[in-house]
mmCIF file of N, CA, C and O and ligand atoms in Angstrom:
data_model
loop_
_atom_site.group_PDB
_atom_site.id
_atom_site.type_symbol
_atom_site.label_atom_id
_atom_site.label_comp_id
_atom_site.label_asym_id
_atom_site.label_seq_id
_atom_site.Cartn_x
_atom_site.Cartn_y
_atom_site.Cartn_z
ATOM 1 N N MET A 1 26.840 2.292 -22.512
ATOM 2 C CA MET A 1 25.508 2.090 -21.733
ATOM 3 C C MET A 1 24.852 3.108 -20.955
ATOM 4 O O MET A 1 25.827 3.223 -19.611
ATOM 5 N N ARG A 2 23.835 3.271 -20.986
ATOM 6 C CA ARG A 2 23.365 4.172 -19.920
ATOM 7 C C ARG A 2 22.475 3.356 -19.083
ATOM 8 O O ARG A 2 22.068 2.383 -19.198
ATOM 9 N N ARG A 3 22.686 3.943 -17.624
ATOM 10 C CA ARG A 3 22.183 3.410 -16.938
ATOM 11 C C ARG A 3 20.567 3.978 -16.556
ATOM 12 O O ARG A 3 20.470 4.846 -16.739
ATOM 13 N N GLN A 4 19.766 2.876 -16.610
ATOM 14 C CA GLN A 4 18.376 3.440 -16.015
ATOM 15 C C GLN A 4 17.942 3.780 -14.546
ATOM 16 O O GLN A 4 18.304 3.148 -13.477
ATOM 17 N N ASN A 5 18.031 5.053 -14.669
ATOM 18 C CA ASN A 5 18.042 5.530 -13.297
ATOM 19 C C ASN A 5 16.392 6.062 -12.523
ATOM 20 O O ASN A 5 16.460 7.192 -13.340
ATOM 21 N N ILE A 6 15.800 5.022 -12.688
ATOM 22 C CA ILE A 6 14.104 5.613 -11.925
ATOM 23 C C ILE A 6 14.237 5.920 -10.419
ATOM 24 O O ILE A 6 14.473 4.977 -9.663
ATOM 25 N N ASN A 7 13.646 7.188 -10.551
ATOM 26 C CA ASN A 7 13.843 7.208 -8.905
ATOM 27 C C ASN A 7 12.316 7.458 -8.473
ATOM 28 O O ASN A 7 11.157 7.627 -8.776
ATOM 29 N N ARG A 8 12.318 6.166 -7.487
ATOM 30 C CA ARG A 8 11.091 5.676 -7.288
ATOM 31 C C ARG A 8 10.022 7.056 -6.308
ATOM 32 O O ARG A 8 9.015 7.133 -6.296
ATOM 33 N N HIS A 9 10.855 7.662 -5.778
ATOM 34 C CA HIS A 9 10.215 8.582 -5.000
ATOM 35 C C HIS A 9 9.579 9.886 -5.613
ATOM 36 O O HIS A 9 8.690 10.663 -5.136
ATOM 37 N N THR A 10 10.022 10.137 -6.852
ATOM 38 C CA THR A 10 9.370 11.389 -7.713
ATOM 39 C C THR A 10 8.093 10.596 -8.304
ATOM 40 O O THR A 10 7.331 11.232 -9.090
ATOM 41 N N LEU A 11 7.853 8.994 -8.594
ATOM 42 C CA LEU A 11 7.015 8.750 -9.108
ATOM 43 C C LEU A 11 5.439 9.001 -8.465
ATOM 44 O O LEU A 11 5.028 8.864 -7.274
ATOM 45 N N PRO A 12 4.362 9.685 -9.183
ATOM 46 C CA PRO A 12 3.001 9.744 -8.674
ATOM 47 C C PRO A 12 2.608 8.430 -8.030
ATOM 48 O O PRO A 12 2.913 7.349 -8.845
ATOM 49 N N GLN A 13 2.075 8.360 -6.888
ATOM 50 C CA GLN A 13 1.407 7.101 -6.530
ATOM 51 C C GLN A 13 -0.378 7.251 -6.628
ATOM 52 O O GLN A 13 -0.994 7.948 -6.612
ATOM 53 N N ARG A 14 -0.975 5.992 -6.779
ATOM 54 C CA ARG A 14 -2.136 5.844 -7.355
ATOM 55 C C ARG A 14 -2.923 5.075 -6.673
ATOM 56 O O ARG A 14 -1.888 3.807 -6.071
ATOM 57 N N THR A 15 -4.062 4.837 -6.106
ATOM 58 C CA THR A 15 -4.590 3.645 -5.383
ATOM 59 C C THR A 15 -5.442 2.770 -6.388
ATOM 60 O O THR A 15 -6.312 2.995 -7.104
ATOM 61 N N CYS A 16 -5.404 1.061 -6.802
ATOM 62 C CA CYS A 16 -6.148 0.396 -6.895
ATOM 63 C C CYS A 16 -7.560 0.749 -6.585
ATOM 64 O O CYS A 16 -7.659 0.703 -5.240
ATOM 65 N N VAL A 17 -8.722 1.248 -7.584
ATOM 66 C CA VAL A 17 -9.783 1.193 -6.818
ATOM 67 C C VAL A 17 -10.542 -0.233 -6.368
ATOM 68 O O VAL A 17 -11.499 -0.075 -5.570
ATOM 69 N N ALA A 18 -9.841 -1.393 -6.859
ATOM 70 C CA ALA A 18 -10.275 -2.788 -6.253
ATOM 71 C C ALA A 18 -9.746 -3.163 -4.952
ATOM 72 O O ALA A 18 -10.547 -3.506 -3.821
ATOM 73 N N CYS A 19 -8.583 -3.286 -4.849
ATOM 74 C CA CYS A 19 -7.715 -3.904 -3.954
ATOM 75 C C CYS A 19 -6.971 -2.603 -3.069
ATOM 76 O O CYS A 19 -6.789 -2.682 -1.957
ATOM 77 N N HIS A 20 -7.178 -1.548 -3.174
ATOM 78 C CA HIS A 20 -6.584 0.183 -2.768
ATOM 79 C C HIS A 20 -5.207 -0.587 -2.265
ATOM 80 O O HIS A 20 -4.716 0.284 -1.357
ATOM 81 N N GLN A 21 -4.743 -1.037 -2.947
ATOM 82 C CA GLN A 21 -3.087 -1.022 -2.673
ATOM 83 C C GLN A 21 -2.483 0.303 -3.108
ATOM 84 O O GLN A 21 -3.131 0.529 -4.467
ATOM 85 N N VAL A 22 -1.585 1.113 -2.835
ATOM 86 C CA VAL A 22 -1.119 1.947 -3.648
ATOM 87 C C VAL A 22 0.157 1.807 -4.133
ATOM 88 O O VAL A 22 0.822 1.065 -3.700
ATOM 89 N N LYS A 23 0.173 2.355 -5.366
ATOM 90 C CA LYS A 23 1.430 1.861 -6.619
ATOM 91 C C LYS A 23 1.609 2.942 -7.087
ATOM 92 O O LYS A 23 0.957 4.052 -7.354
ATOM 93 N N PRO A 24 3.291 3.161 -7.941
ATOM 94 C CA PRO A 24 3.576 3.906 -8.716
ATOM 95 C C PRO A 24 2.785 4.086 -9.610
ATOM 96 O O PRO A 24 2.161 2.939 -10.334
ATOM 97 N N LYS A 25 2.106 5.105 -10.226
ATOM 98 C CA LYS A 25 1.235 5.094 -11.464
ATOM 99 C C LYS A 25 1.507 4.216 -12.537
ATOM 100 O O LYS A 25 0.881 3.616 -13.163
ATOM 101 N N PRO A 26 2.922 4.527 -13.099
ATOM 102 C CA PRO A 26 2.945 3.381 -14.159
ATOM 103 C C PRO A 26 3.045 2.026 -14.239
ATOM 104 O O PRO A 26 2.706 1.411 -15.053
ATOM 105 N N GLU A 27 2.703 1.416 -12.978
ATOM 106 C CA GLU A 27 2.234 0.092 -12.452
ATOM 107 C C GLU A 27 0.707 -0.238 -12.452
ATOM 108 O O GLU A 27 0.718 -1.444 -12.900
ATOM 109 N N LEU A 28 0.212 0.726 -12.705
ATOM 110 C CA LEU A 28 -1.171 0.349 -12.462
ATOM 111 C C LEU A 28 -2.046 0.672 -14.218
ATOM 112 O O LEU A 28 -0.908 1.493 -14.969
ATOM 113 N N ILE A 29 -2.865 0.340 -14.201
ATOM 114 C CA ILE A 29 -3.410 0.624 -15.531
ATOM 115 C C ILE A 29 -4.664 1.542 -15.537
ATOM 116 O O ILE A 29 -5.661 1.753 -14.243
ATOM 117 N N ARG A 30 -4.833 2.766 -16.255
ATOM 118 C CA ARG A 30 -5.566 3.936 -16.209
ATOM 119 C C ARG A 30 -7.010 3.851 -16.839
ATOM 120 O O ARG A 30 -6.720 3.312 -17.925
ATOM 121 N N LEU A 31 -7.999 3.990 -15.773
ATOM 122 C CA LEU A 31 -9.212 3.615 -16.729
ATOM 123 C C LEU A 31 -9.723 5.351 -17.108
ATOM 124 O O LEU A 31 -9.822 5.920 -15.905
ATOM 125 N N VAL A 32 -10.710 5.617 -17.926
ATOM 126 C CA VAL A 32 -11.099 7.274 -17.931
ATOM 127 C C VAL A 32 -12.338 7.159 -18.487
ATOM 128 O O VAL A 32 -12.733 6.594 -19.446
ATOM 129 N N ARG A 33 -13.365 8.264 -17.828
ATOM 130 C CA ARG A 33 -14.368 7.939 -18.339
ATOM 131 C C ARG A 33 -14.639 9.159 -19.220
ATOM 132 O O ARG A 33 -14.146 10.446 -19.321
ATOM 133 N N LEU A 34 -15.013 8.932 -20.243
ATOM 134 C CA LEU A 34 -15.427 9.968 -21.796
ATOM 135 C C LEU A 34 -16.740 10.805 -21.312
ATOM 136 O O LEU A 34 -17.638 10.412 -20.393
ATOM 137 N N SER A 35 -16.329 12.107 -22.245
ATOM 138 C CA SER A 35 -17.655 12.733 -22.040
ATOM 139 C C SER A 35 -18.832 12.019 -22.074
ATOM 140 O O SER A 35 -20.122 12.561 -21.839
ATOM 141 N N THR A 36 -18.903 11.289 -22.965
ATOM 142 C CA THR A 36 -20.391 10.161 -23.102
ATOM 143 C C THR A 36 -20.942 9.538 -22.390
ATOM 144 O O THR A 36 -21.757 8.691 -21.702
ATOM 145 N N GLY A 37 -19.855 9.331 -21.090
ATOM 146 C CA GLY A 37 -20.157 8.662 -20.012
ATOM 147 C C GLY A 37 -19.584 7.138 -20.036
ATOM 148 O O GLY A 37 -19.620 6.650 -18.951
ATOM 149 N N GLU A 38 -19.109 6.929 -21.229
ATOM 150 C CA GLU A 38 -18.199 5.802 -21.341
ATOM 151 C C GLU A 38 -16.998 5.555 -20.679
ATOM 152 O O GLU A 38 -16.313 6.710 -20.279
ATOM 153 N N VAL A 39 -16.870 4.317 -20.224
ATOM 154 C CA VAL A 39 -15.240 4.413 -19.562
ATOM 155 C C VAL A 39 -14.415 3.398 -20.620
ATOM 156 O O VAL A 39 -14.974 2.405 -20.938
ATOM 157 N N ILE A 40 -13.530 3.823 -21.102
ATOM 158 C CA ILE A 40 -12.478 3.087 -21.611
ATOM 159 C C ILE A 40 -10.824 2.728 -21.233
ATOM 160 O O ILE A 40 -10.489 3.821 -19.869
ATOM 161 N N VAL A 41 -10.085 1.938 -21.568
ATOM 162 C CA VAL A 41 -9.071 2.077 -20.779
ATOM 163 C C VAL A 41 -7.812 2.906 -21.426
ATOM 164 O O VAL A 41 -7.893 3.160 -22.591
ATOM 165 N N ASP A 42 -7.389 3.861 -20.683
ATOM 166 C CA ASP A 42 -6.308 4.881 -20.853
ATOM 167 C C ASP A 42 -4.935 4.202 -21.150
ATOM 168 O O ASP A 42 -4.359 4.400 -20.328
ATOM 169 N N ILE A 43 -4.751 3.673 -22.365
ATOM 170 C CA ILE A 43 -3.475 3.001 -22.696
ATOM 171 C C ILE A 43 -2.365 3.600 -22.166
ATOM 172 O O ILE A 43 -1.402 3.478 -21.309
ATOM 173 N N GLU A 44 -2.142 5.090 -22.573
ATOM 174 C CA GLU A 44 -1.053 5.907 -22.457
ATOM 175 C C GLU A 44 -1.253 6.696 -21.162
ATOM 176 O O GLU A 44 -0.456 7.382 -20.697
ATOM 177 N N GLY A 45 -2.251 6.425 -20.522
ATOM 178 C CA GLY A 45 -2.394 7.509 -19.489
ATOM 179 C C GLY A 45 -2.456 8.819 -19.519
ATOM 180 O O GLY A 45 -2.020 9.419 -18.386
ATOM 181 N N LYS A 46 -3.120 9.457 -20.529
ATOM 182 C CA LYS A 46 -2.833 10.750 -20.813
ATOM 183 C C LYS A 46 -4.145 11.496 -21.481
ATOM 184 O O LYS A 46 -4.301 12.868 -21.309
ATOM 185 N N LYS A 47 -5.456 10.522 -21.227
ATOM 186 C CA LYS A 47 -6.697 11.234 -21.732
ATOM 187 C C LYS A 47 -7.151 12.435 -20.787
ATOM 188 O O LYS A 47 -6.898 11.712 -19.570
ATOM 189 N N ALA A 48 -7.583 13.190 -21.113
ATOM 190 C CA ALA A 48 -8.672 13.891 -20.079
ATOM 191 C C ALA A 48 -9.614 13.148 -19.743
ATOM 192 O O ALA A 48 -10.627 12.757 -20.538
ATOM 193 N N GLY A 49 -10.138 13.843 -18.292
ATOM 194 C CA GLY A 49 -11.256 12.928 -17.646
ATOM 195 C C GLY A 49 -10.885 12.453 -16.552
ATOM 196 O O GLY A 49 -10.038 12.841 -16.220
ATOM 197 N N ARG A 50 -11.918 12.356 -16.038
ATOM 198 C CA ARG A 50 -12.075 11.466 -14.865
ATOM 199 C C ARG A 50 -11.249 10.020 -14.786
ATOM 200 O O ARG A 50 -11.766 9.486 -15.782
ATOM 201 N N GLY A 51 -10.451 9.929 -13.951
ATOM 202 C CA GLY A 51 -9.617 8.775 -14.110
ATOM 203 C C GLY A 51 -9.903 7.398 -12.937
ATOM 204 O O GLY A 51 -9.907 8.290 -11.753
ATOM 205 N N ALA A 52 -9.550 6.699 -13.167
ATOM 206 C CA ALA A 52 -9.414 5.483 -12.427
ATOM 207 C C ALA A 52 -8.314 4.554 -12.232
ATOM 208 O O ALA A 52 -8.111 4.391 -13.696
ATOM 209 N N TYR A 53 -7.948 3.819 -11.364
ATOM 210 C CA TYR A 53 -6.992 2.950 -11.591
ATOM 211 C C TYR A 53 -6.765 1.543 -10.732
ATOM 212 O O TYR A 53 -7.893 1.004 -10.407
ATOM 213 N N LEU A 54 -6.637 0.554 -11.713
ATOM 214 C CA LEU A 54 -6.635 -0.879 -11.702
ATOM 215 C C LEU A 54 -4.903 -1.221 -11.874
ATOM 216 O O LEU A 54 -4.577 -1.132 -12.564
ATOM 217 N N CYS A 55 -4.850 -2.204 -10.927
ATOM 218 C CA CYS A 55 -3.706 -2.873 -10.900
ATOM 219 C C CYS A 55 -3.476 -4.065 -12.160
ATOM 220 O O CYS A 55 -5.169 -4.250 -12.776
ATOM 221 N N PRO A 56 -2.842 -4.130 -12.568
ATOM 222 C CA PRO A 56 -2.364 -5.270 -13.830
ATOM 223 C C PRO A 56 -3.015 -6.635 -13.402
ATOM 224 O O PRO A 56 -2.210 -7.626 -13.749
ATOM 225 N N LYS A 57 -3.966 -6.945 -13.097
ATOM 226 C CA LYS A 57 -4.465 -8.441 -12.314
ATOM 227 C C LYS A 57 -5.719 -8.394 -12.467
ATOM 228 O O LYS A 57 -6.536 -7.506 -12.557
ATOM 229 N N LEU A 58 -6.127 -9.686 -13.510
ATOM 230 C CA LEU A 58 -7.537 -9.906 -13.463
ATOM 231 C C LEU A 58 -8.301 -9.832 -12.335
ATOM 232 O O LEU A 58 -9.421 -8.967 -12.576
ATOM 233 N N GLU A 59 -7.703 -10.430 -11.146
ATOM 234 C CA GLU A 59 -9.045 -10.147 -9.971
ATOM 235 C C GLU A 59 -8.889 -8.774 -9.715
ATOM 236 O O GLU A 59 -10.253 -8.673 -9.135
ATOM 237 N N CYS A 60 -8.344 -7.841 -9.887
ATOM 238 C CA CYS A 60 -8.716 -6.490 -9.520
ATOM 239 C C CYS A 60 -9.784 -5.983 -10.547
ATOM 240 O O CYS A 60 -10.536 -5.415 -9.961
ATOM 241 N N TRP A 61 -9.824 -6.187 -11.800
ATOM 242 C CA TRP A 61 -10.474 -6.358 -12.669
ATOM 243 C C TRP A 61 -11.989 -6.673 -12.500
ATOM 244 O O TRP A 61 -13.008 -5.746 -12.470
ATOM 245 N N GLU A 62 -11.526 -7.961 -11.983
ATOM 246 C CA GLU A 62 -13.396 -8.752 -12.012
ATOM 247 C C GLU A 62 -13.895 -7.875 -10.708
ATOM 248 O O GLU A 62 -14.947 -7.650 -10.552
ATOM 249 N N GLN A 63 -13.353 -7.618 -10.092
ATOM 250 C CA GLN A 63 -13.468 -6.970 -8.320
ATOM 251 C C GLN A 63 -14.098 -5.640 -8.838
ATOM 252 O O GLN A 63 -15.069 -5.329 -8.613
ATOM 253 N N GLY A 64 -13.244 -4.938 -9.491
ATOM 254 C CA GLY A 64 -13.622 -3.491 -10.083
ATOM 255 C C GLY A 64 -14.982 -3.213 -10.276
ATOM 256 O O GLY A 64 -15.700 -2.495 -10.459
ATOM 257 N N LEU A 65 -15.096 -4.253 -11.466
ATOM 258 C CA LEU A 65 -16.019 -4.210 -12.480
ATOM 259 C C LEU A 65 -17.201 -4.915 -11.872
ATOM 260 O O LEU A 65 -18.351 -4.579 -12.626
ATOM 261 N N SER A 66 -17.204 -5.594 -11.227
ATOM 262 C CA SER A 66 -18.469 -6.515 -10.435
ATOM 263 C C SER A 66 -18.864 -5.807 -9.686
ATOM 264 O O SER A 66 -20.463 -5.457 -9.330
ATOM 265 N N GLY A 67 -18.135 -5.008 -8.748
ATOM 266 C CA GLY A 67 -18.784 -4.120 -7.641
ATOM 267 C C GLY A 67 -19.407 -2.681 -8.301
ATOM 268 O O GLY A 67 -18.902 -2.796 -9.522
ATOM 269 N N ASN A 68 -19.298 -1.993 -7.386
ATOM 270 C CA ASN A 68 -19.598 -0.536 -8.000
ATOM 271 C C ASN A 68 -18.610 0.736 -7.615
ATOM 272 O O ASN A 68 -18.373 1.786 -7.827
ATOM 273 N N GLN A 69 -17.096 -0.183 -7.311
ATOM 274 C CA GLN A 69 -16.082 0.622 -6.916
ATOM 275 C C GLN A 69 -15.718 1.864 -8.206
ATOM 276 O O GLN A 69 -15.507 2.880 -8.010
ATOM 277 N N LEU A 70 -15.957 0.988 -9.173
ATOM 278 C CA LEU A 70 -15.267 1.876 -10.538
ATOM 279 C C LEU A 70 -16.199 2.507 -10.912
ATOM 280 O O LEU A 70 -15.916 4.151 -10.982
ATOM 281 N N GLU A 71 -17.656 2.786 -10.593
ATOM 282 C CA GLU A 71 -18.402 3.635 -10.916
ATOM 283 C C GLU A 71 -18.543 4.505 -10.016
ATOM 284 O O GLU A 71 -18.738 5.589 -10.617
ATOM 285 N N TYR A 72 -18.325 4.509 -8.928
ATOM 286 C CA TYR A 72 -18.503 5.411 -7.921
ATOM 287 C C TYR A 72 -17.010 6.233 -8.090
ATOM 288 O O TYR A 72 -17.466 7.732 -7.855
ATOM 289 N N ARG A 73 -16.315 5.874 -8.161
ATOM 290 C CA ARG A 73 -14.901 6.772 -8.737
ATOM 291 C C ARG A 73 -14.791 7.457 -9.968
ATOM 292 O O ARG A 73 -14.875 8.609 -9.857
ATOM 293 N N LEU A 74 -15.547 7.019 -10.745
ATOM 294 C CA LEU A 74 -15.582 7.783 -11.731
ATOM 295 C C LEU A 74 -17.102 8.308 -12.050
ATOM 296 O O LEU A 74 -17.147 9.072 -13.044
ATOM 297 N N HIS A 75 -18.147 8.516 -11.106
ATOM 298 C CA HIS A 75 -19.096 9.046 -11.033
ATOM 299 C C HIS A 75 -20.022 8.822 -12.706
ATOM 300 O O HIS A 75 -20.459 9.490 -12.958
ATOM 301 N N THR A 76 -19.933 7.385 -12.575
ATOM 302 C CA THR A 76 -20.755 7.193 -14.279
ATOM 303 C C THR A 76 -21.236 6.209 -13.664
ATOM 304 O O THR A 76 -21.432 5.145 -12.279
ATOM 305 N N THR A 77 -22.388 5.397 -14.852
ATOM 306 C CA THR A 77 -22.662 4.081 -14.616
ATOM 307 C C THR A 77 -22.254 3.296 -15.708
ATOM 308 O O THR A 77 -22.373 3.764 -16.925
ATOM 309 N N LEU A 78 -21.957 2.112 -15.297
ATOM 310 C CA LEU A 78 -21.243 1.309 -16.688
ATOM 311 C C LEU A 78 -22.325 0.272 -17.276
ATOM 312 O O LEU A 78 -23.166 -0.237 -16.267
ATOM 313 N N THR A 79 -22.403 0.152 -18.773
ATOM 314 C CA THR A 79 -23.671 -0.408 -18.787
ATOM 315 C C THR A 79 -23.438 -1.919 -19.025
ATOM 316 O O THR A 79 -21.810 -2.010 -18.945
ATOM 317 N N PRO A 80 -24.103 -2.770 -19.252
ATOM 318 C CA PRO A 80 -23.276 -3.925 -19.232
ATOM 319 C C PRO A 80 -22.640 -4.290 -20.552
ATOM 320 O O PRO A 80 -21.123 -4.781 -20.266
ATOM 321 N N GLU A 81 -22.668 -3.598 -21.797
ATOM 322 C CA GLU A 81 -21.844 -3.757 -23.054
ATOM 323 C C GLU A 81 -20.437 -3.027 -22.511
ATOM 324 O O GLU A 81 -19.321 -3.232 -22.630
ATOM 325 N N ASN A 82 -20.442 -1.586 -21.497
ATOM 326 C CA ASN A 82 -19.235 -1.498 -21.372
ATOM 327 C C ASN A 82 -18.247 -2.260 -20.627
ATOM 328 O O ASN A 82 -17.257 -2.261 -20.594
ATOM 329 N N ARG A 83 -19.136 -2.814 -19.325
ATOM 330 C CA ARG A 83 -18.470 -3.656 -18.529
ATOM 331 C C ARG A 83 -17.856 -4.430 -19.053
ATOM 332 O O ARG A 83 -16.904 -5.016 -18.980
ATOM 333 N N GLU A 84 -18.444 -5.527 -20.184
ATOM 334 C CA GLU A 84 -18.276 -6.732 -20.949
ATOM 335 C C GLU A 84 -16.545 -6.030 -21.347
ATOM 336 O O GLU A 84 -16.032 -6.903 -21.393
ATOM 337 N N ARG A 85 -16.752 -5.035 -22.303
ATOM 338 C CA ARG A 85 -15.590 -4.806 -23.264
ATOM 339 C C ARG A 85 -14.430 -4.577 -22.086
ATOM 340 O O ARG A 85 -13.345 -4.696 -22.265
ATOM 341 N N LEU A 86 -14.745 -3.873 -21.185
ATOM 342 C CA LEU A 86 -13.611 -3.633 -20.452
ATOM 343 C C LEU A 86 -12.899 -5.379 -20.040
ATOM 344 O O LEU A 86 -11.939 -5.078 -19.731
ATOM 345 N N MET A 87 -13.781 -6.162 -19.583
ATOM 346 C CA MET A 87 -13.476 -7.198 -19.117
ATOM 347 C C MET A 87 -12.593 -8.018 -20.243
ATOM 348 O O MET A 87 -12.059 -8.597 -19.932
ATOM 349 N N GLU A 88 -13.377 -7.774 -21.325
ATOM 350 C CA GLU A 88 -12.831 -8.273 -22.412
ATOM 351 C C GLU A 88 -11.160 -8.278 -22.677
ATOM 352 O O GLU A 88 -10.137 -9.081 -22.795
ATOM 353 N N TYR A 89 -10.851 -6.537 -22.442
ATOM 354 C CA TYR A 89 -9.842 -6.192 -22.473
ATOM 355 C C TYR A 89 -8.744 -6.829 -21.480
ATOM 356 O O TYR A 89 -7.626 -7.166 -21.767
ATOM 357 N N ALA A 90 -9.064 -6.550 -20.097
ATOM 358 C CA ALA A 90 -8.515 -7.357 -18.984
ATOM 359 C C ALA A 90 -8.073 -9.105 -19.401
ATOM 360 O O ALA A 90 -6.810 -9.125 -18.949
ATOM 361 N N LYS A 91 -8.917 -9.478 -20.114
ATOM 362 C CA LYS A 91 -8.773 -10.892 -20.194
ATOM 363 C C LYS A 91 -7.683 -11.132 -20.765
ATOM 364 O O LYS A 91 -6.861 -12.095 -21.402
ATOM 365 N N HIS A 92 -7.728 -10.271 -22.208
ATOM 366 C CA HIS A 92 -6.759 -10.314 -23.165
ATOM 367 C C HIS A 92 -5.462 -10.042 -22.772
ATOM 368 O O HIS A 92 -4.424 -10.624 -23.120
ATOM 369 N N ARG A 93 -5.355 -9.054 -22.288
ATOM 370 C CA ARG A 93 -4.418 -8.438 -21.960
ATOM 371 C C ARG A 93 -3.198 -8.976 -20.940
ATOM 372 O O ARG A 93 -2.328 -9.033 -20.399
ATOM 373 N N LEU A 94 -4.432 -9.030 -19.697
ATOM 374 C CA LEU A 94 -3.577 -9.826 -18.486
ATOM 375 C C LEU A 94 -4.152 -11.302 -18.470
ATOM 376 O O LEU A 94 -3.193 -11.960 -17.478
ATOM 377 N N GLY A 95 -4.940 -11.972 -18.857
ATOM 378 C CA GLY A 95 -5.350 -13.308 -18.450
ATOM 379 C C GLY A 95 -3.808 -14.175 -19.111
ATOM 380 O O GLY A 95 -3.653 -15.109 -18.505
ATOM 381 N N GLU A 96 -3.553 -13.528 -20.466
ATOM 382 C CA GLU A 96 -2.463 -14.662 -21.090
ATOM 383 C C GLU A 96 -1.436 -14.433 -20.766
ATOM 384 O O GLU A 96 -0.206 -15.256 -20.557
ATOM 385 N N SER A 97 -0.831 -13.151 -20.523
ATOM 386 C CA SER A 97 0.630 -12.775 -19.933
ATOM 387 C C SER A 97 0.763 -13.108 -18.475
ATOM 388 O O SER A 97 2.075 -13.324 -17.832
ATOM 389 N N ALA A 98 -0.151 -13.516 -17.710
ATOM 390 C CA ALA A 98 0.094 -13.583 -16.157
ATOM 391 C C ALA A 98 0.582 -15.213 -15.931
ATOM 392 O O ALA A 98 1.623 -15.274 -15.206
ATOM 393 N N SER A 99 -0.086 -16.281 -16.359
ATOM 394 C CA SER A 99 0.251 -17.250 -16.120
ATOM 395 C C SER A 99 0.715 -18.247 -17.705
ATOM 396 O O SER A 99 0.737 -19.297 -17.205
ATOM 397 N N GLY A 100 0.821 -17.710 -18.899
ATOM 398 C CA GLY A 100 1.025 -18.180 -20.237
ATOM 399 C C GLY A 100 -0.203 -19.248 -20.121
ATOM 400 O O GLY A 100 -1.002 -18.885 -19.720
ATOM 401 N N LYS A 101 0.168 -20.130 -21.275
ATOM 402 C CA LYS A 101 -1.044 -20.851 -21.760
ATOM 403 C C LYS A 101 -0.752 -22.179 -21.223
ATOM 404 O O LYS A 101 0.628 -22.865 -21.571
ATOM 405 N N ASN A 102 -1.608 -22.729 -20.446
ATOM 406 C CA ASN A 102 -0.968 -24.091 -20.126
ATOM 407 C C ASN A 102 -1.902 -25.115 -20.460
ATOM 408 O O ASN A 102 -2.793 -25.446 -19.712
ATOM 409 N N LYS A 103 -2.062 -25.442 -21.536
ATOM 410 C CA LYS A 103 -3.044 -26.468 -22.284
ATOM 411 C C LYS A 103 -1.918 -27.392 -22.713
ATOM 412 O O LYS A 103 -0.752 -27.463 -23.268
HETATM 413 ZN ZN1 ZN B 201 -5.381 -3.888 -7.360
#
């Protein structure tokens, strides 16, 4: 068995645009602005372009998307449609896994 040796000190640190917490990059979700101005979730974190980071927490997405922090950081203007698409992603990806389904 190989031991997973993650050296925290070598991980790049990034700041969530909503809550401004600094975290190791892999713990945050990267958003990237495409050349069209559209903002998408960069799942692999490797897309070229101006990027911003958000915690994997719904509240950070809500805050980041409702205010202009994200737009400011990415030097773009989110269309309502784009905003909605990102929120959908967050709800799908983060809403369910966070607390499970309690129905
Ligand atoms: Zn955050």
